[in-house]
Short mmCIF file of C-alpha atoms and ligand atoms in Angstrom, two decimals:
data_model
loop_
_atom_site.label_atom_id
_atom_site.label_comp_id
_atom_site.label_asym_id
_atom_site.label_seq_id
_atom_site.Cartn_x
_atom_site.Cartn_y
_atom_site.Cartn_z
CA MET A 1 -40.72 44.50 54.97
CA ASN A 2 -42.51 42.70 57.75
CA ALA A 3 -43.58 39.81 55.55
CA LYS A 4 -43.11 36.37 57.05
CA ARG A 5 -39.64 35.13 56.30
CA PRO A 6 -39.77 32.02 54.14
CA LEU A 7 -38.78 28.71 55.71
CA VAL A 8 -36.13 27.07 53.55
CA ALA A 9 -35.77 23.28 53.75
CA ILE A 10 -32.71 21.71 52.14
CA LEU A 11 -32.56 17.95 51.60
CA THR A 12 -29.01 16.79 50.96
CA GLY A 13 -27.67 13.50 49.64
CA ALA A 14 -24.28 12.01 48.76
CA GLY A 15 -23.76 14.43 45.86
CA ILE A 16 -23.11 17.36 48.20
CA SER A 17 -20.19 15.55 49.84
CA THR A 18 -18.38 14.10 46.83
CA ASP A 19 -16.37 17.38 46.53
CA SER A 20 -15.23 16.63 50.10
CA GLY A 21 -13.80 13.31 48.96
CA ILE A 22 -16.58 11.11 50.30
CA PRO A 23 -17.61 8.56 47.69
CA ASP A 24 -21.16 8.21 46.49
CA TYR A 25 -22.30 4.73 47.53
CA ARG A 26 -24.99 4.19 44.92
CA GLY A 27 -23.84 6.29 41.96
CA PRO A 28 -22.29 4.83 38.78
CA ASN A 29 -18.86 4.74 40.48
CA GLY A 30 -20.35 4.09 43.90
CA VAL A 31 -18.76 1.77 46.42
CA TRP A 32 -21.76 -0.58 46.47
CA THR A 33 -22.19 -0.47 42.71
CA ARG A 34 -18.62 -1.65 42.22
CA ASP A 35 -18.70 -4.19 45.06
CA PRO A 36 -22.23 -5.42 45.81
CA ASP A 37 -20.84 -7.60 48.61
CA ALA A 38 -19.90 -4.41 50.48
CA GLU A 39 -23.60 -3.81 51.10
CA LYS A 40 -23.56 -6.73 53.57
CA LEU A 41 -21.19 -4.70 55.78
CA VAL A 42 -23.96 -2.19 56.38
CA THR A 43 -26.89 -4.60 56.60
CA TYR A 44 -28.09 -4.99 60.18
CA GLU A 45 -28.92 -8.69 60.05
CA PHE A 46 -25.52 -9.71 58.66
CA TYR A 47 -23.71 -7.28 60.94
CA MET A 48 -25.33 -8.58 64.12
CA SER A 49 -25.05 -12.28 63.29
CA ASP A 50 -21.59 -12.55 61.72
CA PRO A 51 -18.39 -11.45 63.52
CA GLU A 52 -16.46 -11.60 60.25
CA ILE A 53 -18.87 -9.07 58.70
CA ARG A 54 -18.26 -6.83 61.74
CA ARG A 55 -14.48 -7.12 61.42
CA ARG A 56 -14.71 -6.22 57.72
CA SER A 57 -17.12 -3.39 58.51
CA TRP A 58 -14.69 -1.87 61.06
CA ARG A 59 -11.83 -2.20 58.58
CA MET A 60 -13.98 -0.34 56.05
CA ARG A 61 -14.52 2.45 58.64
CA MET A 62 -10.76 2.59 59.21
CA ASP A 63 -10.21 3.12 55.48
CA ALA A 64 -13.19 5.45 54.97
CA PRO A 65 -12.36 9.12 54.49
CA THR A 66 -15.26 10.32 56.68
CA LEU A 67 -13.23 11.50 59.65
CA GLN A 68 -10.66 13.32 57.51
CA ALA A 69 -13.26 14.95 55.23
CA ARG A 70 -13.79 18.69 55.39
CA PRO A 71 -16.91 20.66 54.35
CA ASN A 72 -16.88 22.19 50.85
CA GLU A 73 -18.30 25.32 49.17
CA ALA A 74 -21.83 23.89 49.05
CA HIS A 75 -21.88 23.20 52.81
CA ALA A 76 -20.49 26.71 53.40
CA ALA A 77 -23.21 28.30 51.24
CA ILE A 78 -25.92 26.71 53.41
CA VAL A 79 -24.25 28.12 56.54
CA ARG A 80 -24.18 31.60 54.98
CA LEU A 81 -27.91 31.32 54.23
CA GLU A 82 -28.64 30.28 57.81
CA ARG A 83 -26.50 33.09 59.26
CA SER A 84 -28.40 35.63 57.18
CA GLY A 85 -31.29 35.14 59.55
CA LEU A 86 -33.56 33.17 57.23
CA PRO A 87 -35.08 30.13 58.91
CA VAL A 88 -33.22 27.16 57.40
CA ARG A 89 -33.53 23.46 58.14
CA VAL A 90 -31.31 20.79 56.64
CA ILE A 91 -32.56 17.25 56.24
CA THR A 92 -29.68 15.02 55.22
CA GLN A 93 -29.32 11.48 54.00
CA ASN A 94 -25.58 11.75 54.68
CA VAL A 95 -23.87 10.34 57.75
CA ASP A 96 -20.67 12.41 57.43
CA GLY A 97 -21.56 15.26 59.83
CA LEU A 98 -20.19 17.86 57.39
CA HIS A 99 -23.13 20.28 57.75
CA GLN A 100 -22.43 20.66 61.48
CA MET A 101 -18.69 20.84 60.88
CA ALA A 102 -19.31 23.66 58.40
CA GLY A 103 -21.05 25.58 61.20
CA LEU A 104 -24.75 24.74 61.13
CA PRO A 105 -26.22 24.47 64.63
CA GLU A 106 -26.89 20.84 65.59
CA ARG A 107 -30.62 21.50 66.08
CA LYS A 108 -31.02 22.67 62.47
CA VAL A 109 -29.73 19.42 60.97
CA LEU A 110 -31.86 16.29 60.79
CA GLU A 111 -29.78 13.21 60.05
CA LEU A 112 -32.24 10.76 58.51
CA HIS A 113 -29.66 7.97 58.32
CA GLY A 114 -27.84 8.75 61.56
CA THR A 115 -24.17 9.58 61.85
CA ALA A 116 -20.94 7.71 61.19
CA ARG A 117 -19.11 10.00 63.64
CA SER A 118 -20.59 8.20 66.63
CA VAL A 119 -20.73 4.58 67.72
CA VAL A 120 -23.68 3.13 69.60
CA CYS A 121 -24.04 -0.04 71.66
CA THR A 122 -26.77 -2.26 70.23
CA ARG A 123 -27.61 -3.48 73.77
CA CYS A 124 -27.35 -0.54 76.23
CA HIS A 125 -27.40 2.27 73.61
CA ASP A 126 -24.33 3.97 75.09
CA ARG A 127 -22.90 6.43 72.54
CA THR A 128 -19.19 7.12 72.05
CA PRO A 129 -17.15 8.88 69.35
CA LEU A 130 -16.12 6.82 66.32
CA ALA A 131 -12.54 7.97 66.88
CA GLU A 132 -12.47 6.01 70.16
CA ALA A 133 -13.52 2.77 68.49
CA LEU A 134 -11.00 3.30 65.70
CA GLU A 135 -8.31 3.89 68.30
CA ARG A 136 -9.09 0.49 69.86
CA ILE A 137 -8.95 -1.15 66.43
CA ARG A 138 -5.59 0.47 65.74
CA ALA A 139 -4.43 -0.93 69.08
CA GLY A 140 -5.28 -4.45 67.98
CA GLU A 141 -8.98 -5.17 68.63
CA ASP A 142 -10.81 -6.23 65.49
CA ASP A 143 -14.42 -6.16 66.76
CA PRO A 144 -14.49 -3.85 69.82
CA ALA A 145 -17.30 -4.54 72.31
CA CYS A 146 -19.19 -2.00 74.43
CA GLY A 147 -17.00 -0.83 77.33
CA LYS A 148 -20.07 -0.64 79.61
CA CYS A 149 -21.97 -3.86 78.93
CA GLY A 150 -19.97 -5.94 76.43
CA GLY A 151 -22.66 -5.58 73.75
CA ILE A 152 -22.05 -5.35 70.02
CA LEU A 153 -20.99 -1.87 68.90
CA LYS A 154 -21.95 -0.32 65.57
CA THR A 155 -21.76 3.10 64.02
CA ALA A 156 -24.79 5.28 64.82
CA THR A 157 -25.92 4.98 61.22
CA VAL A 158 -29.21 3.50 60.04
CA MET A 159 -28.15 0.25 58.38
CA PHE A 160 -30.16 -1.62 55.79
CA GLY A 161 -32.85 -3.54 57.67
CA GLN A 162 -33.10 -0.87 60.39
CA ARG A 163 -35.95 1.59 60.77
CA LEU A 164 -35.36 5.31 60.52
CA ASP A 165 -35.72 7.11 63.85
CA PRO A 166 -39.46 7.93 63.95
CA VAL A 167 -38.86 11.23 65.76
CA VAL A 168 -36.33 12.43 63.16
CA LEU A 169 -38.60 11.30 60.32
CA GLY A 170 -41.63 12.99 61.92
CA ASN A 171 -39.71 16.26 62.22
CA ALA A 172 -38.58 15.98 58.60
CA MET A 173 -42.18 15.44 57.45
CA ALA A 174 -43.34 18.49 59.42
CA ILE A 175 -40.61 20.61 57.82
CA ALA A 176 -41.50 19.36 54.33
CA LYS A 177 -45.15 20.23 54.94
CA GLY A 178 -44.45 23.65 56.42
CA CYS A 179 -41.62 25.00 54.28
CA ASP A 180 -41.95 27.62 51.54
CA LEU A 181 -38.95 26.48 49.52
CA PHE A 182 -37.66 22.90 49.35
CA ILE A 183 -34.28 22.36 47.72
CA ALA A 184 -33.12 18.79 47.07
CA VAL A 185 -29.35 18.71 46.52
CA GLY A 186 -27.18 15.83 45.37
CA THR A 187 -29.77 13.16 45.97
CA SER A 188 -31.17 10.83 43.33
CA LEU A 189 -34.48 10.90 45.25
CA GLN A 190 -34.74 7.16 44.97
CA VAL A 191 -34.38 6.10 48.59
CA GLN A 192 -37.63 6.20 50.54
CA PRO A 193 -38.94 7.64 52.72
CA ALA A 194 -36.41 10.47 52.28
CA ALA A 195 -37.31 10.96 48.62
CA ALA A 196 -41.02 11.31 49.37
CA LEU A 197 -40.24 14.49 51.33
CA ALA A 198 -39.79 16.34 48.02
CA GLY A 199 -43.26 15.27 46.88
CA ILE A 200 -44.80 16.16 50.24
CA ALA A 201 -43.26 19.64 50.12
CA ALA A 202 -44.57 20.25 46.59
CA GLU A 203 -48.06 18.98 47.50
CA HIS A 204 -48.17 21.41 50.41
CA GLY A 205 -47.36 24.36 48.21
CA ALA A 206 -43.60 24.74 48.56
CA ARG A 207 -41.53 25.77 45.62
CA LEU A 208 -39.46 22.67 44.71
CA VAL A 209 -35.93 23.02 43.33
CA ILE A 210 -33.82 19.99 42.46
CA VAL A 211 -30.02 20.24 42.08
CA ASN A 212 -28.66 16.92 40.89
CA ALA A 213 -26.43 15.68 38.07
CA GLU A 214 -28.82 12.91 37.07
CA PRO A 215 -32.58 13.01 36.47
CA THR A 216 -34.76 12.15 39.49
CA PRO A 217 -38.30 10.74 39.72
CA TYR A 218 -39.44 14.13 41.08
CA ASP A 219 -38.13 16.36 38.28
CA ALA A 220 -41.60 16.69 36.73
CA LEU A 221 -42.93 18.09 40.02
CA ALA A 222 -40.11 20.61 40.37
CA ASP A 223 -40.36 24.34 39.67
CA GLU A 224 -36.69 24.33 38.75
CA VAL A 225 -34.16 21.61 37.94
CA VAL A 226 -30.43 22.43 38.03
CA ARG A 227 -27.92 20.05 36.47
CA GLU A 228 -24.73 22.07 37.02
CA PRO A 229 -22.04 20.94 39.50
CA ILE A 230 -23.25 21.41 43.08
CA GLY A 231 -20.09 23.19 44.28
CA THR A 232 -20.90 26.20 42.11
CA ALA A 233 -24.65 25.77 41.47
CA LEU A 234 -25.77 25.67 45.10
CA PRO A 235 -23.90 28.80 46.26
CA ALA A 236 -25.37 30.71 43.27
CA LEU A 237 -28.85 29.40 43.93
CA LEU A 238 -28.75 30.27 47.65
CA GLU A 239 -27.34 33.73 46.87
CA GLY A 240 -30.47 34.23 44.74
CA VAL A 241 -32.68 33.09 47.62
CA LEU A 242 -30.99 35.61 49.91
CA GLN A 243 -31.48 38.48 47.49
CA GLU A 244 -35.12 37.57 46.91
CA ALA A 245 -35.71 37.50 50.66
CA GLY A 246 -34.12 40.93 50.89
CA THR A 247 -31.81 40.02 53.76
CA ASN A 248 -28.64 41.08 51.99
ZN1 LIG B 1 -23.46 -1.45 75.99
#
């Protein structure tokens, strides 16, 4: 009964948020798949050099469902697991903030690609809520500048052409190396370096479970591959983890 409690790492991608109404950007019906030009709106070089790209990018944020989205059953199941007392860490490729909104403590969520709920100044790094920037746009500004220094504002997301935060990535690597169970959910495991975390976990002896509708490059390494819809498959899977750990 005093056995070490297993550390559970959960890597989440777009697939966990589609039930919350947030589109998958790279899937078959993804925003960028249907409109390749949209990728420019989230490419750092274009964004910084072209005011028209910034205006279009802000309009996209106005139309995006991120701020209205609510967590779904899969997010809730992860919160239940964490509240059971098992050590749980979530590493997410999503920028929607739904894990925290579902109730996971901030410190247990690593946002590899940043967050779309905040806006950051590219010059003085001042951070403000996205809602504030959207409010200014609604009031008539089309490319709001930093209120402190006049610099270019952007969402606090990692755009194409930007490096991942080395501290966040380092923490994610450490979790992948140290966890006992690594569950990849709703990610195609095709975007590096996030995808490599699954391989690192398996190499370091973690049990690897992949929950994704489509095959991934890491399926052959996995101990278990689940193809069922995430909204039902993940709660069932995590219930099993709880029972195995004997915390129920
Ligand atoms: Zn500034």
